[in-house]
Short mmCIF file of C-alpha atoms and ligand atoms in Angstrom, two decimals:
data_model
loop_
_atom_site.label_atom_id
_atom_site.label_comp_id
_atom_site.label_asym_id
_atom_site.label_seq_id
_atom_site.Cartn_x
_atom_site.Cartn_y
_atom_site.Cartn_z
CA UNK K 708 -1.10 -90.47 -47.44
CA UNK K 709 0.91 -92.21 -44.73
CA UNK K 710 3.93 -90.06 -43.66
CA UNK K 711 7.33 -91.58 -42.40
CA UNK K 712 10.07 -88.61 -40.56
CA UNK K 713 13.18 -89.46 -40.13
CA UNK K 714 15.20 -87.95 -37.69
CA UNK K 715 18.88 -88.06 -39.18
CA UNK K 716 21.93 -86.37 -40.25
CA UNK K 717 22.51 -86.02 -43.77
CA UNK K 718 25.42 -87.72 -45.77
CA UNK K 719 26.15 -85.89 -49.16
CA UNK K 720 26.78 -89.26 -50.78
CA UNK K 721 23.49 -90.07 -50.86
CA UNK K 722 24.27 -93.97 -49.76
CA UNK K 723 23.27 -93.21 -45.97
CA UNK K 724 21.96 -91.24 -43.90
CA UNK K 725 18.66 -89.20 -44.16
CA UNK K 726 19.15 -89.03 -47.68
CA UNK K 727 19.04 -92.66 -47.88
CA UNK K 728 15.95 -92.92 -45.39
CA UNK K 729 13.89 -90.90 -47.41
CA UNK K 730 14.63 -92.90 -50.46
CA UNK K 731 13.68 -95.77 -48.80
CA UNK K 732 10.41 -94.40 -47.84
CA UNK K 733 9.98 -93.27 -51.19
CA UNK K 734 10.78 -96.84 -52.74
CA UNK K 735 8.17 -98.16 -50.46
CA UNK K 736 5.02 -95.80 -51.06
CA UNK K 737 5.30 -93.64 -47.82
CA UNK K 738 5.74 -90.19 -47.93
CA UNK K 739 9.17 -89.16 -45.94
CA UNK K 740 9.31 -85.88 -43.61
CA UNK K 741 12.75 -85.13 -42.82
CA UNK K 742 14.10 -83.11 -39.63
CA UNK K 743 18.66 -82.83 -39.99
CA UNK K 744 20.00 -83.60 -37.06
CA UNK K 745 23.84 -82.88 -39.03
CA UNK K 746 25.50 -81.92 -41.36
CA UNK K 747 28.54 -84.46 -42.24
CA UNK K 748 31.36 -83.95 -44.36
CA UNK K 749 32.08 -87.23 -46.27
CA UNK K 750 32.45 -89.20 -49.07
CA UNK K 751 32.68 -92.89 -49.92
CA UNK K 752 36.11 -93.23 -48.55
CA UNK K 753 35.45 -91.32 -44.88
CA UNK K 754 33.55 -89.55 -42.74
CA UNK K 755 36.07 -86.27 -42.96
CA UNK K 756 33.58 -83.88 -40.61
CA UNK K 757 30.45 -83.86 -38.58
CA UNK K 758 28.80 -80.80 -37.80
CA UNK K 759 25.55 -80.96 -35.46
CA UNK K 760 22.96 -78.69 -36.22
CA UNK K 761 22.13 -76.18 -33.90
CA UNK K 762 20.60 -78.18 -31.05
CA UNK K 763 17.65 -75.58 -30.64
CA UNK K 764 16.90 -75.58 -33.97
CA UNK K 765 16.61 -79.30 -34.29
CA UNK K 766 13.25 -78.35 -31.74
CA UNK K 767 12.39 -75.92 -33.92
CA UNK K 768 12.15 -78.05 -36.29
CA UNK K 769 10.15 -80.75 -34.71
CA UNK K 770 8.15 -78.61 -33.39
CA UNK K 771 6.87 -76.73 -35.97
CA UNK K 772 6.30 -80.16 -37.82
CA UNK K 773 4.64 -81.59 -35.62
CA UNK K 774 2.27 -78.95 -34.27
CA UNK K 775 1.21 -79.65 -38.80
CA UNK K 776 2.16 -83.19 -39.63
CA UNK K 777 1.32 -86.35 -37.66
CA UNK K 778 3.55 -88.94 -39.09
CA UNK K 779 2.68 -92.29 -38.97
CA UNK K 780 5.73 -93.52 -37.82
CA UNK K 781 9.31 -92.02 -36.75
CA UNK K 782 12.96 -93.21 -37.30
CA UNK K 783 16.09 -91.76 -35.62
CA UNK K 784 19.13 -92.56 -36.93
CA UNK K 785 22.60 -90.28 -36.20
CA UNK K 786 22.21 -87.79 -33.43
CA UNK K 787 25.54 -86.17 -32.93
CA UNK K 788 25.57 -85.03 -29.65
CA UNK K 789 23.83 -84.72 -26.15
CA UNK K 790 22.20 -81.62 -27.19
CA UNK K 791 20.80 -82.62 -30.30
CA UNK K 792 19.76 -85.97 -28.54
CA UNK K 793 17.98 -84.24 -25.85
CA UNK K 794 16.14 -81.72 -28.22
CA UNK K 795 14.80 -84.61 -30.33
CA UNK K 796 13.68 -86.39 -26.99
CA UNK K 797 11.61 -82.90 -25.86
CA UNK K 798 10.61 -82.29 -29.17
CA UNK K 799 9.21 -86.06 -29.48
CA UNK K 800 6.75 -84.91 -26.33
CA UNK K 801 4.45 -83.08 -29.15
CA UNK K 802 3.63 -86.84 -30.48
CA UNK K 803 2.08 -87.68 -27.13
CA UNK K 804 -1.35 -85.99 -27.56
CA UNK K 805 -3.84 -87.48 -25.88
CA UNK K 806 -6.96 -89.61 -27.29
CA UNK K 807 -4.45 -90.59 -30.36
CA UNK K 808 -2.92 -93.89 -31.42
CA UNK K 809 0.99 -94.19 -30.55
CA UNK K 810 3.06 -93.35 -32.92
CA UNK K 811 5.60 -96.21 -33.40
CA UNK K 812 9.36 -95.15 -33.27
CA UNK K 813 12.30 -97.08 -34.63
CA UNK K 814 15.75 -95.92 -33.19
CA UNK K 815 18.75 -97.12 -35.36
CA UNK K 816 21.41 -96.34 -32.45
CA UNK K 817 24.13 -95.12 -34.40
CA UNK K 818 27.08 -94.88 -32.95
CA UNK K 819 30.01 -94.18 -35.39
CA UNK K 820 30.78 -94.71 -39.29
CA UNK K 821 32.00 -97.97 -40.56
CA UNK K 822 35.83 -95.92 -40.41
CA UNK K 823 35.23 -95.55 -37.11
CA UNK K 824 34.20 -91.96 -37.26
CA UNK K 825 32.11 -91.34 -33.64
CA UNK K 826 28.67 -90.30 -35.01
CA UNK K 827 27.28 -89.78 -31.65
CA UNK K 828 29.76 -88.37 -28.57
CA UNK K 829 30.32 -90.63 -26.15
CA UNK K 830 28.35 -88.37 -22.98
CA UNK K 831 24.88 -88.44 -24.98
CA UNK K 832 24.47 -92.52 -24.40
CA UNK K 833 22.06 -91.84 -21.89
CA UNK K 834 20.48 -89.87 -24.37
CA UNK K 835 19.96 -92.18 -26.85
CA UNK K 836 18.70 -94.97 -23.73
CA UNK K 837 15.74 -92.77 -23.15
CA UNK K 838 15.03 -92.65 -26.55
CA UNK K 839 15.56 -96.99 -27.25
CA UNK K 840 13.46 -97.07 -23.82
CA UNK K 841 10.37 -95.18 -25.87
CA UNK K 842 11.04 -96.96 -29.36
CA UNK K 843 9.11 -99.98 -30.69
CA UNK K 844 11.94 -101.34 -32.10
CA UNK K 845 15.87 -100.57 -31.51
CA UNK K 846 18.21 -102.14 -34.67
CA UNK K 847 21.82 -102.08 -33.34
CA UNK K 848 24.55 -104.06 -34.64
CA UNK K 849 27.06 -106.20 -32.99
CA UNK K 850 28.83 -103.65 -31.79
CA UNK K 851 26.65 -101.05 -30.92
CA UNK K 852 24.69 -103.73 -28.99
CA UNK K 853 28.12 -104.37 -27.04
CA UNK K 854 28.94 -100.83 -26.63
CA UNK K 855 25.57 -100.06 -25.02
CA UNK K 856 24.94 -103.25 -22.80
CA UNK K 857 28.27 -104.19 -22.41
CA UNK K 858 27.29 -107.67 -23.40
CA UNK K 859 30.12 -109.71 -24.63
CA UNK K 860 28.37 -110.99 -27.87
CA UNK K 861 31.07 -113.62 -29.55
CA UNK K 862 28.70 -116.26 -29.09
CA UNK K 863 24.82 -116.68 -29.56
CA UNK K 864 23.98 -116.41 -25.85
CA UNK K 865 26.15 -113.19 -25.36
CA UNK K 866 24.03 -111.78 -27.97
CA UNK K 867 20.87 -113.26 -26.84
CA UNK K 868 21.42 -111.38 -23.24
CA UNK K 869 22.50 -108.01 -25.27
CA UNK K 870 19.22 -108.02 -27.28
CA UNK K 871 17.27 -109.01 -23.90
CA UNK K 872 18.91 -106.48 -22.12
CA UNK K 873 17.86 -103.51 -24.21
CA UNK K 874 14.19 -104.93 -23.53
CA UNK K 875 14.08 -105.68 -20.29
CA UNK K 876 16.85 -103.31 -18.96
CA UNK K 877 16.22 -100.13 -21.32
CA UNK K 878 12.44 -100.40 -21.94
CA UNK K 879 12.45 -101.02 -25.67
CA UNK K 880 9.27 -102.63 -27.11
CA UNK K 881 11.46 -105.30 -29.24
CA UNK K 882 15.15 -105.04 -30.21
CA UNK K 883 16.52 -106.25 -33.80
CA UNK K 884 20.08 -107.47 -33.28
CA UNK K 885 21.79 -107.43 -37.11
CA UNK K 886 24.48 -109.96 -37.51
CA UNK K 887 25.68 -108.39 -40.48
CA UNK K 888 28.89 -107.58 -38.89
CA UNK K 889 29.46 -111.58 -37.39
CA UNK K 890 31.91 -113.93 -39.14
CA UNK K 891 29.47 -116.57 -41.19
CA UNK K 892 26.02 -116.21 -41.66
CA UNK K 893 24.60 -113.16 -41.03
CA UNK K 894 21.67 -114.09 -38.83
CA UNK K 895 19.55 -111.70 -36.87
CA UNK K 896 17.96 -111.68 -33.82
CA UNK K 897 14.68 -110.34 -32.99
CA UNK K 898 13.70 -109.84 -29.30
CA UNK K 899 10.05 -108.89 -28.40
CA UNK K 900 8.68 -107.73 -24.73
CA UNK K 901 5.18 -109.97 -24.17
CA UNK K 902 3.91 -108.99 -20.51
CA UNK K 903 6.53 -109.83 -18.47
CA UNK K 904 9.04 -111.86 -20.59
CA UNK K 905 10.86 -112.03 -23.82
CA UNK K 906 10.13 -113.67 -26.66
CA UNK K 907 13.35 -114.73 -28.73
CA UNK K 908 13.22 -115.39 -32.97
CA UNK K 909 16.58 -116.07 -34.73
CA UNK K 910 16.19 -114.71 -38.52
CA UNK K 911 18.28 -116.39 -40.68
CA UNK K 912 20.58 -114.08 -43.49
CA UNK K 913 22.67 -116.41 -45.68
CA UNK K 914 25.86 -113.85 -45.79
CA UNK K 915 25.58 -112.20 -49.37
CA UNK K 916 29.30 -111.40 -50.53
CA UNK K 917 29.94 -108.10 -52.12
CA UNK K 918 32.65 -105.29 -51.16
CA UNK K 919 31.56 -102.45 -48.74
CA UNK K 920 28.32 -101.62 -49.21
CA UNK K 921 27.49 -98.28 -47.20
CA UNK K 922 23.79 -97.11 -45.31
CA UNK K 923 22.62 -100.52 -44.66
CA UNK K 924 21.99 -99.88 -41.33
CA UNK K 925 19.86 -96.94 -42.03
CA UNK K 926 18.21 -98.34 -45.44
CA UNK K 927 16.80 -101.67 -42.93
CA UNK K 928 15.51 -99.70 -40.11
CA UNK K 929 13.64 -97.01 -42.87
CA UNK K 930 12.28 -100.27 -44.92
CA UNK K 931 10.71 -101.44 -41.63
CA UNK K 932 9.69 -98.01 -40.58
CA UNK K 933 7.89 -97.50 -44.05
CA UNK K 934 6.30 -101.34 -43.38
CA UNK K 935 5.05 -99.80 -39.86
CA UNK K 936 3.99 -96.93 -41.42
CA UNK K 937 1.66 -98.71 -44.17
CA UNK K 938 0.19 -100.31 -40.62
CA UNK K 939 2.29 -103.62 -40.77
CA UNK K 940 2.42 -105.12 -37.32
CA UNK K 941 6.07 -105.61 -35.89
CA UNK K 942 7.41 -109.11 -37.08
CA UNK K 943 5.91 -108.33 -40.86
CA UNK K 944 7.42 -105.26 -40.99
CA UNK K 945 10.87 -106.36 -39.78
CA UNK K 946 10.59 -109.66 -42.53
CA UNK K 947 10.05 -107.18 -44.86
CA UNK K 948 12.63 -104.76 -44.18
CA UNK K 949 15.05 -107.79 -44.24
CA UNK K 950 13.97 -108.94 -47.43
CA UNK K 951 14.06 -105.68 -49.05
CA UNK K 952 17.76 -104.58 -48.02
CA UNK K 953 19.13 -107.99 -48.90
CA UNK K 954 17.61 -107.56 -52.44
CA UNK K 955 19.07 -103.97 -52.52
CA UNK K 956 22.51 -105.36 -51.12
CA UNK K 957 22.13 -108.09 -54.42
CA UNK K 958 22.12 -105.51 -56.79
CA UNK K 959 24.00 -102.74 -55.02
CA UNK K 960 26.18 -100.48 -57.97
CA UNK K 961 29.61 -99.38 -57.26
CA UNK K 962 29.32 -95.72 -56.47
CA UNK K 963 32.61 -93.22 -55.83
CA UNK K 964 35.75 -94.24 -55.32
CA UNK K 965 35.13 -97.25 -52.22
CA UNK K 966 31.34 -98.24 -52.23
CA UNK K 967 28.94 -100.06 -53.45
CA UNK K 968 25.64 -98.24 -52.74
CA UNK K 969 22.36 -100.55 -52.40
CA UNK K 970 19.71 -100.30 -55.63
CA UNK K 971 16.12 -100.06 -54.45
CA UNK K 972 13.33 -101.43 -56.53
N1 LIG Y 1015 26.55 -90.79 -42.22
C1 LIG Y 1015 25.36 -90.74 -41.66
C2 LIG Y 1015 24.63 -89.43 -41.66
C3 LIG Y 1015 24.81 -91.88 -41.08
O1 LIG Y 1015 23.61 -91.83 -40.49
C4 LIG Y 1015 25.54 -93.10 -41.13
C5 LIG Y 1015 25.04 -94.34 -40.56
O2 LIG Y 1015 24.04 -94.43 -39.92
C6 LIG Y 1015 26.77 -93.10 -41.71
C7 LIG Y 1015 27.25 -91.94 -42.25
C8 LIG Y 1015 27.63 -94.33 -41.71
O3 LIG Y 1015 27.37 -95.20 -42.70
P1 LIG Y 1015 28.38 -96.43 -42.84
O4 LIG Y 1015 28.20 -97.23 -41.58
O5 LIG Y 1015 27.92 -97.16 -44.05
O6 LIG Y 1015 29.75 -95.86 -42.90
#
């Protein structure tokens, strides 16, 4: 059995979040562990609350499941605050045992809720650096990109030196810039660390038009995490997370009052 853990906080919807991740991993044939990073009051309108989880217990947690479980690969997605960033950072030490393969980590930086709720407080960025400078692969969109290399990315090169920047600067192994947030095609751009230099891959997205559909974010960085997982190597997996979250985006179902959630297949 391979085993994908996602490292998350739960939305009650059910459209993002770790709920969403481990449907995802489901979808795809990988078993999903799940450690709550926290709680969040919301519904398809708003984020109305976020509530961390006790940052010791968050350890606790990933300690205890990974002193059992081995997963084959990890995703992080919301991590509140400093605490609960730095917890998940010492708790990620128990995947470093000796004589084993690495175990590849995807970081989904998220920063705040489409409404603009903050999803991660603004002192834990250097946090959540460490943890993009030990990933395999760092998804941000346009604006988290900005926000964290202070990039101006209105034009292709902007975001060509924000995507190079969290490689070269930050450490990352390869960064996935979405464009799902650009005007016009929603083209992404891959970045991958070979020895000393980057190599740079523009993915083309023809922009699909629906209304808001929520958890995109976290449903393409758990379809390429499940892909690593099943021992795809990097630029498979990310073709195939791509493909699968623009199929789910085609046949995404109105849900509540204000999204569409994405239907998995
Ligand atoms: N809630 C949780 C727990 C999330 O992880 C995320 C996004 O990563 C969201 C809400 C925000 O989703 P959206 O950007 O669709 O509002």
């Amino acid at each position: 059995m391979r085993v994908a853990l996602s490292i998350s906080g739960s939305d009650p919807t059910g459209g993002a979040g770790i709920q969403a991740d481990l449907q995802v991993f489901r979808t795809l044939g990988v078993h999903g562990a799940g450690v709550i990073t926290a709680l969040t009051i919301q519904d398809t309108e708003k984020v109305h609350q976020v509530l961390p989880v006790f940052p010791s217990v968050v350890l606790d947690q990933l300690r205890v499941l990974l002193a059992d479980i081995r997963p084959h690969v990890v995703k992080i997605g919301m991590l509140a605050t400093d605490d609960v960033a730095r917890n998940v950072e010492i708790g990620l030490r128990g995947l470093d045992a000796v004589g084993k393969p690495a175990v590849p980590i995807v970081v989904d930086p998220v920063l705040a809720a489409s409404d603009g709720t903050p999803l991660l407080e603004r002192r834990a960025w250097g946090t959540l650096e460490r943890l993009i400078g030990r990933s395999t692969l760092v998804t941000p969109n346009l604006a988290e990109v900005e926000a964290l290399t202070g990039c101006d990315v209105s034009t292709r090169e902007g975001v060509e030196a924000a995507g190079c920047a969290l490689v070269s600067n930050l450490g990352a192994q390869a960064a996935l810039v979405k464009g799902g947030h650009a005007e016009g095609p929603s083209d992404d751009l891959l970045v991958i660390r070979e020895g000393g230099s980057s190599t740079l891959q523009w993915l083309e997205g023809p922009r699909i038009e629906t209304g808001r559909v929520h958890g995109t974010g976290c449903a393409l960085a758990s379809a390429i995490a499940a892909s690593l997982a099943l021992g795809d190597d990097l630029v498979p997996a990310v073709e195939h997370g791509r493909r699968f979250v623009r199929k789910a985006i085609q046949a995404a179902e109105q849900a509540g009052k204000l999204a569409r959630f994405l239907a998995y297949f």
